[in-house]
């Protein structure tokens, strides 16, 4: 079974069969990367934190490989206006958080937030669980290949401002890369793409994926962008 066609209780499996060759470096990175190579924020050893999942969906657009992202509504209490991967907390019906629950949750949330048809998605890998201290979420990044693209867009304007794809070529372009400095003092990578500033957890995962897939180009880590760059 190569497709996840049922996000409610049906079998959701991982498969590397038939993936495009350009995804090989990503598959290798997923299979070999260690948790601390992705982030210094790892899940609490006592099991605390709310289990969640995000879908890192690779498609092929007019300009080659691309990633699906969304921008959260500015009215939300947390991460308002911030670009992110589709995703969210696991629901009880998603199943075992330590089994295929995160796979099902990633597809379900992507469908709810972007209108994505899960039947066209082939899940091929899972990164180590990471932690977002500010929200207490334990996040499982689930990777997929958009084998059969479907129309996507804003499903609920109260949650999502827009849904968009970003060419990997733009993410690797040194001109679009910078560092952000959070008021807390934390520095992290950022991407200026599709009139959006991608930063925080999402940018950190993209940055590490590009690095370990060998797609990263040299860029200026001294270039800083304020988090209120639009004002």
C-alpha positions as semicolon CSV with decimal commas, in nm:
position;residue;x (nm);y (nm);z (nm)
1;X;0,000;0,000;0,000
2;X;0,159;0,325;-0,111
3;X;-0,120;0,570;-0,049
4;X;-0,287;0,694;0,263
5;X;-0,647;0,711;0,150
6;X;-0,818;0,679;0,485
7;X;-0,724;0,911;0,769
8;X;-0,994;0,781;1,002
9;X;-0,893;0,443;1,136
10;X;-0,766;0,282;0,817
11;X;-0,413;0,160;0,767
12;X;-0,168;0,443;0,702
13;X;0,172;0,318;0,597
14;X;0,513;0,446;0,493
15;X;0,649;0,352;0,152
16;X;0,953;0,456;-0,051
17;X;0,835;0,276;-0,366
18;X;0,825;0,484;-0,682
19;X;0,952;0,809;-0,534
20;X;1,116;1,052;-0,780
21;X;1,496;1,029;-0,783
22;X;1,537;1,388;-0,666
23;X;1,386;1,288;-0,331
24;X;1,665;1,033;-0,267
25;X;1,879;1,281;-0,066
26;X;1,579;1,365;0,154
27;X;1,504;0,995;0,212
28;X;1,867;0,939;0,309
29;X;1,861;1,239;0,544
30;X;1,545;1,114;0,715
31;X;1,697;0,769;0,765
32;X;2,025;0,894;0,911
33;X;1,963;1,220;1,097
34;X;1,985;1,219;1,477
35;X;1,747;1,418;1,700
36;X;2,012;1,663;1,825
37;X;2,116;1,731;1,465
38;X;1,768;1,870;1,407
39;X;1,714;2,074;1,722
40;X;1,840;2,129;2,073
41;X;1,476;2,123;2,184
42;X;1,383;1,758;2,232
43;X;1,075;1,608;2,403
44;X;1,084;1,599;2,785
45;X;1,208;1,265;2,915
46;X;0,913;1,243;3,153
47;X;0,673;1,216;2,860
48;X;0,520;1,560;2,915
49;X;0,395;1,763;2,622
50;X;0,101;1,746;2,384
51;X;0,151;1,502;2,098
52;X;0,118;1,662;1,754
53;X;0,230;1,613;1,395
54;X;0,305;1,822;1,087
55;X;0,305;1,721;0,720
56;X;0,618;1,810;0,523
57;X;0,478;1,760;0,175
58;X;0,706;1,764;-0,129
59;X;0,545;1,819;-0,466
60;X;0,668;1,898;-0,813
61;X;0,567;2,234;-0,958
62;X;0,651;2,444;-1,261
63;X;0,991;2,528;-1,112
64;X;1,074;2,182;-0,985
65;X;1,049;2,045;-0,629
66;X;0,836;2,249;-0,389
67;X;0,697;2,240;-0,036
68;X;0,340;2,302;0,082
69;X;0,304;2,569;0,350
70;X;0,021;2,766;0,504
71;X;-0,003;3,096;0,687
72;X;-0,194;3,095;1,011
73;X;-0,473;3,350;1,060
74;X;-0,367;3,670;1,234
75;X;-0,655;3,633;1,481
76;X;-0,526;3,311;1,638
77;X;-0,400;3,314;1,995
78;X;-0,079;3,125;1,921
79;X;0,163;3,164;1,628
80;X;-0,072;3,419;1,467
81;X;0,018;3,510;1,109
82;X;0,309;3,266;1,108
83;X;0,380;3,043;0,807
84;X;0,394;2,675;0,899
85;X;0,355;2,321;0,777
86;X;-0,001;2,190;0,794
87;X;-0,049;2,005;1,119
88;X;-0,174;2,006;1,473
89;X;-0,245;1,804;1,784
90;X;-0,334;1,436;1,772
91;X;-0,699;1,350;1,831
92;X;-0,796;1,027;2,013
93;X;-0,927;0,880;1,684
94;X;-0,583;0,924;1,525
95;X;-0,461;0,629;1,728
96;X;-0,135;0,546;1,901
97;X;0,092;0,854;1,936
98;X;0,389;0,615;1,931
99;X;0,257;0,419;1,633
100;X;0,079;0,544;1,323
101;X;-0,115;0,813;1,510
102;X;0,114;1,095;1,393
103;X;0,084;0,978;1,030
104;X;-0,294;0,989;1,048
105;X;-0,293;1,320;1,235
106;X;-0,062;1,487;0,981
107;X;-0,289;1,386;0,692
108;X;-0,609;1,473;0,877
109;X;-0,487;1,816;0,979
110;X;-0,357;1,888;0,627
111;X;-0,696;1,795;0,484
112;X;-0,879;2,010;0,741
113;X;-0,652;2,311;0,693
114;X;-0,577;2,309;0,321
115;X;-0,840;2,088;0,157
116;X;-0,566;1,847;0,051
117;X;-0,686;1,506;-0,069
118;X;-0,491;1,252;0,141
119;X;-0,547;0,984;-0,126
120;X;-0,288;1,156;-0,345
121;X;-0,018;1,160;-0,076
122;X;0,247;0,892;-0,029
123;X;0,407;0,908;0,314
124;X;0,769;0,799;0,303
125;X;0,940;0,902;0,625
126;X;0,922;1,035;0,979
127;X;1,177;1,257;1,151
128;X;1,259;1,227;1,523
129;X;1,007;1,391;1,754
130;X;1,092;1,753;1,839
131;X;0,971;1,991;2,108
132;X;0,832;2,344;2,097
133;X;0,890;2,479;2,450
134;X;0,671;2,788;2,411
135;X;0,360;2,579;2,335
136;X;0,453;2,248;2,498
137;X;0,393;2,053;2,176
138;X;0,584;1,734;2,100
139;X;0,592;1,738;1,719
140;X;0,642;1,444;1,483
141;X;0,744;1,571;1,136
142;X;0,590;1,337;0,875
143;X;0,724;1,352;0,520
144;X;0,518;1,290;0,210
145;X;0,536;1,291;-0,169
146;X;0,245;1,461;-0,345
147;X;0,207;1,183;-0,597
148;X;-0,131;1,303;-0,723
149;X;-0,169;1,678;-0,656
150;X;-0,512;1,804;-0,558
151;X;-0,646;2,159;-0,532
152;X;-0,562;2,329;-0,202
153;X;-0,670;2,653;-0,042
154;X;-0,806;2,811;0,273
155;X;-1,074;2,592;0,431
156;X;-1,143;2,799;0,744
157;X;-1,040;3,169;0,731
158;X;-1,059;3,179;1,112
159;X;-0,761;2,940;1,122
160;X;-0,574;2,991;0,796
161;X;-0,492;3,309;0,604
162;X;-0,354;3,139;0,293
163;X;-0,213;2,816;0,155
164;X;0,085;2,825;-0,081
165;X;0,373;2,626;-0,224
166;X;0,739;2,733;-0,218
167;X;0,990;2,609;-0,475
168;X;1,289;2,443;-0,311
169;X;1,501;2,658;-0,545
170;X;1,376;2,967;-0,360
171;X;1,443;2,810;-0,020
172;X;1,803;2,733;-0,119
173;X;1,863;3,077;-0,277
174;X;2,109;3,263;-0,053
175;X;1,928;3,591;-0,125
176;X;1,617;3,457;0,049
177;X;1,795;3,341;0,363
178;X;1,853;3,527;0,689
179;X;1,854;3,492;1,066
180;X;1,583;3,616;1,300
181;X;1,637;3,716;1,660
182;X;1,343;3,653;1,890
183;X;1,278;3,898;2,176
184;X;1,389;3,611;2,403
185;X;1,731;3,632;2,236
186;X;1,697;3,303;2,049
187;X;1,848;3,318;1,701
188;X;1,718;3,099;1,422
189;X;1,718;3,061;1,045
190;X;1,451;3,226;0,834
191;X;1,338;3,233;0,473
192;X;1,191;3,531;0,285
193;X;0,976;3,356;0,024
194;X;0,634;3,408;-0,136
195;X;0,599;3,746;0,045
196;X;0,624;3,560;0,376
197;X;0,884;3,536;0,650
198;X;0,918;3,169;0,741
199;X;1,083;3,141;1,083
200;X;1,067;2,949;1,411
201;X;1,007;2,576;1,420
202;X;0,910;2,549;1,052
203;X;1,218;2,732;0,928
204;X;1,441;2,530;1,161
205;X;1,316;2,200;1,017
206;X;1,346;2,324;0,657
207;X;1,698;2,450;0,727
208;X;1,811;2,113;0,864
209;X;1,643;1,919;0,583
210;X;1,817;2,131;0,320
211;X;2,147;2,086;0,501
212;X;2,136;1,710;0,548
213;X;1,994;1,652;0,198
214;X;2,295;1,836;0,057
215;X;2,076;2,102;-0,104
216;X;2,198;2,394;0,107
217;X;2,393;2,675;-0,063
218;X;2,631;2,904;0,130
219;X;2,445;3,200;0,278
220;X;2,512;3,499;0,501
221;X;2,436;3,405;0,862
222;X;2,507;3,761;0,973
223;X;2,208;3,892;0,775
224;X;1,928;3,957;1,022
225;X;1,558;4,019;0,962
226;X;1,335;4,159;1,239
227;X;1,028;3,954;1,322
228;X;0,815;4,264;1,258
229;X;0,970;4,300;0,910
230;X;0,642;4,404;0,750
231;X;0,596;4,713;0,968
